[in-house]
C-alpha positions as MATLAB code, in Angstrom:
seq = 'MRIRVINPNTTESMTALIAASARAVAGPGTVVEAVTPAMGPASIESHYDEALAVPGILQAIASAPAADGFVLACFGDPGLDAARELAAGPVVGIAEAAMHAATLVGRGFSVVTTLSRTRGRAHDLAGRYVGAGACRGVHACDIPVLDLEDDPGVLDRVVEVARAALDRDDSDVIVLGCAGMADLCARASAELGVPVIDGVAAATVLVQSLVTLGVRTSKRGEYAPPPAKLYTGPLTGFTRTSG';
ca = [
     -14.901   20.312  -11.688;
     -11.216   19.906  -10.899;
      -8.632   19.679  -13.784;
      -5.121   18.711  -13.059;
      -2.701   20.205  -15.587;
       0.628   18.523  -15.502;
       3.825   20.121  -16.702;
       5.890   17.060  -17.694;
       9.198   18.831  -16.953;
      10.461   19.944  -13.492;
      10.803   23.674  -14.124;
       8.498   25.408  -11.679;
       8.443   28.728  -13.612;
       7.142   26.999  -16.577;
       4.474   25.414  -14.500;
       3.336   28.849  -13.396;
       3.132   29.987  -17.025;
       1.174   26.930  -17.983;
      -1.239   27.506  -15.030;
      -1.893   31.043  -16.111;
      -2.851   29.907  -19.644;
      -5.151   27.216  -18.375;
      -6.842   29.312  -15.790;
      -7.502   32.062  -18.386;
      -9.880   29.773  -20.277;
     -11.373   27.717  -17.351;
     -15.139   28.219  -16.926;
     -16.855   29.247  -13.741;
     -16.683   26.461  -11.162;
     -13.683   24.814  -12.795;
     -10.568   24.571  -10.580;
      -7.271   24.307  -12.446;
      -4.464   22.619  -10.453;
      -1.165   22.936  -12.223;
       1.557   20.595  -11.003;
       5.206   19.932  -11.476;
       6.243   16.196  -11.224;
       8.508   15.037   -8.407;
      10.950   13.510  -11.022;
      11.879   14.068  -14.621;
      13.965   16.389  -16.827;
      14.235   20.156  -16.510;
      12.954   20.455  -20.067;
      11.863   18.041  -22.800;
      13.898   18.329  -26.125;
      14.536   14.711  -27.053;
      12.990   11.222  -27.119;
      15.346   10.467  -24.121;
      13.739   13.355  -22.200;
      10.294   12.250  -23.102;
      10.837    8.695  -21.933;
      12.313    9.853  -18.645;
       9.343   12.278  -18.061;
       6.741    9.559  -18.098;
       7.133    8.148  -14.574;
       6.701   11.591  -13.141;
       3.606   12.201  -15.221;
       2.011    8.900  -14.107;
       2.903    9.675  -10.511;
       1.171   12.994  -10.864;
      -1.951   11.269  -12.167;
      -2.079    8.523   -9.586;
      -1.734   10.981   -6.735;
      -4.875   12.868   -7.874;
      -7.746   10.335   -7.779;
     -10.291   13.218   -7.149;
      -9.368   15.023  -10.315;
     -12.135   15.026  -13.090;
      -9.583   15.245  -15.937;
      -5.965   15.796  -16.923;
      -3.960   17.947  -19.370;
      -0.474   16.898  -20.416;
       1.268   20.205  -21.113;
       4.199   19.197  -23.319;
       3.883   19.290  -27.023;
       5.357   15.801  -27.453;
       2.325   14.465  -25.599;
       4.578   12.099  -23.564;
       3.054    9.080  -21.972;
      -0.442    9.962  -23.246;
      -1.617    6.421  -23.904;
      -0.213    5.233  -20.407;
      -1.905    8.176  -18.754;
      -5.266    7.233  -20.349;
      -4.799    3.620  -18.942;
      -4.247    4.973  -15.532;
      -6.635    7.972  -15.137;
     -10.309    7.720  -14.364;
     -11.185   10.944  -16.145;
     -10.329   12.115  -19.656;
      -6.568   12.900  -20.481;
      -5.775   15.260  -23.441;
      -2.409   16.203  -24.712;
      -1.627   19.792  -25.846;
      -0.391   18.808  -29.342;
      -3.490   16.613  -29.834;
      -5.806   19.475  -28.778;
      -4.064   22.196  -30.705;
      -3.960   20.318  -33.950;
      -7.651   19.345  -33.642;
      -8.607   22.963  -32.936;
      -6.510   24.209  -35.855;
      -8.486   21.980  -38.220;
     -11.731   23.628  -37.145;
     -10.701   27.170  -38.089;
      -8.549   26.668  -41.189;
      -7.849   24.227  -44.067;
      -4.255   23.688  -43.119;
      -1.873   24.600  -40.227;
       1.789   25.073  -39.615;
       3.563   24.238  -36.366;
       6.188   26.606  -34.938;
       8.259   24.666  -32.344;
      11.411   25.101  -30.384;
      14.480   23.107  -31.580;
      14.802   21.521  -35.007;
      15.416   18.100  -33.487;
      11.875   17.979  -32.262;
      10.240   18.461  -35.709;
      10.021   14.703  -36.480;
       7.986   14.123  -33.300;
       5.468   16.884  -34.202;
       5.236   15.360  -37.684;
       4.536   11.946  -36.123;
       1.802   13.266  -33.926;
       0.139   15.104  -36.812;
      -0.045   11.875  -38.719;
      -1.774   10.268  -35.798;
      -4.144   13.158  -34.916;
      -5.275   14.893  -38.105;
      -6.098   14.099  -41.678;
      -3.475   13.923  -44.433;
      -2.638   17.427  -45.609;
      -3.914   19.199  -42.475;
      -0.416   19.793  -41.108;
       1.321   21.621  -43.865;
       4.746   21.954  -42.146;
       6.766   22.060  -38.934;
       9.213   24.797  -38.389;
      11.724   25.484  -35.589;
      12.652   28.819  -34.072;
      15.662   27.089  -32.569;
      15.293   28.586  -29.173;
      15.789   26.082  -26.305;
      12.757   25.573  -24.029;
      14.245   27.063  -20.973;
      15.248   30.157  -22.914;
      11.748   30.995  -23.895;
      11.049   32.831  -20.663;
      14.188   35.130  -20.614;
      14.912   35.787  -24.302;
      13.471   39.240  -25.040;
      13.456   38.356  -28.836;
      11.266   35.254  -28.486;
       8.004   36.909  -29.790;
       9.770   38.542  -32.766;
      11.514   35.198  -33.649;
       8.342   33.102  -33.349;
       6.420   35.671  -35.511;
       9.244   35.706  -38.068;
       9.210   31.848  -38.352;
       5.476   31.761  -38.392;
       5.075   34.351  -41.122;
       7.541   32.473  -43.332;
       5.704   29.223  -42.614;
       2.256   30.698  -43.600;
       3.704   31.638  -46.983;
       5.807   28.639  -47.596;
       3.171   26.115  -46.515;
       0.049   28.008  -47.826;
      -1.476   27.436  -44.353;
      -4.132   29.278  -42.576;
      -3.383   28.726  -38.819;
      -0.300   28.586  -36.649;
      -0.007   26.010  -33.885;
       2.525   26.918  -31.207;
       4.713   23.760  -30.628;
       5.692   24.264  -26.948;
       3.810   24.866  -23.648;
       6.471   27.417  -22.891;
       5.080   29.625  -25.811;
       1.627   29.827  -24.259;
       1.914   33.488  -23.291;
       2.776   34.412  -26.943;
      -0.489   33.267  -28.422;
      -2.594   36.451  -28.501;
       0.304   38.728  -29.383;
       1.504   36.420  -32.196;
      -2.094   36.245  -33.634;
      -2.404   40.018  -33.633;
       0.930   40.311  -35.492;
       0.090   37.674  -38.013;
      -3.525   38.261  -38.664;
      -4.378   34.536  -38.428;
      -5.589   32.209  -35.623;
      -2.715   31.024  -33.343;
      -3.403   28.138  -31.195;
      -1.936   27.512  -27.791;
      -2.393   23.944  -26.884;
      -2.521   24.378  -23.160;
      -5.644   26.624  -23.491;
      -7.152   24.304  -26.153;
      -6.535   21.148  -24.049;
      -7.925   22.682  -20.952;
     -11.174   23.704  -22.701;
     -11.432   20.266  -24.369;
     -11.035   18.393  -21.065;
     -13.577   20.732  -19.467;
     -16.045   20.012  -22.304;
     -15.618   16.224  -22.024;
     -16.270   16.303  -18.320;
     -19.314   18.595  -18.853;
     -20.519   15.999  -21.357;
     -20.037   13.197  -18.881;
     -17.556   11.459  -21.194;
     -14.635    9.500  -19.863;
     -11.901    7.467  -21.563;
     -13.278    4.000  -22.550;
     -11.953    1.303  -20.336;
     -12.773   -1.394  -22.802;
      -9.772   -2.662  -24.614;
      -6.436   -0.824  -24.930;
      -7.223    1.868  -22.324;
      -8.327   -0.576  -19.720;
      -6.296   -0.272  -16.432;
      -2.904   -1.913  -16.734;
      -2.704   -5.352  -15.310;
      -1.337   -5.991  -11.731;
       2.386   -6.401  -12.014;
       5.464   -6.140   -9.830;
       7.999   -3.429  -10.720;
      11.428   -3.382   -9.183;
      14.342   -0.967   -8.552;
      13.502    2.741   -8.761;
      10.070    1.777  -10.168;
       8.988   -0.244   -7.073;
       6.431    2.456   -6.181;
       4.625    1.845   -9.438;
       3.765   -1.785   -8.614;
       0.080   -2.477   -9.135;
      -1.762   -5.047   -6.962;
      -4.960   -4.734   -8.990;
      -5.945   -3.785  -12.544;
];
């Protein structure tokens, strides 16, 4: 089995971190290929960033026809619906996977994310993915994505915000709201004494399970391949001659 894990931003060091998280949970015989898109933003911290990340994500899917499934490793799950139209195998976003996993091990979860401006997007995704009341709150540690690797106080700050969130929200589980936090998962869980979910690991296991079950995205209706169409300008390479 081959799973392509796509880091939707173009920072190679983050791709390496994401790869380590995915490979740590991959089963025997599963090959994890972590890739950085050829185009896109250095980090994703706005709706503008998300929109401009999508062409690179779709290119990374189109260039891997032999992959059995895909993980989108950004907590905004950018381009997820478009990716499902394009990919032959299942595609899972890390926010989607983490939130679903959290509902299996607690009655309510809190998200700890990076910047305050991304909190609305996390709330929107929770409304789509999980039942009412499952997501008890979304809290920011206000550390930019690209600072997560180098700031020595990241773990302490995430734990501090998470601990306050557990009390304020009366939640049972913490969901880490950024792929760049993947390496904090085990240490944060040990500090907090509750499950802490890293979406990269959760999505990798979920894609692996769907492939093992022989389940692919339905191509009836909305996730059918996009219709053939001419694209112009910088998007010429995305022109499709067949659906």
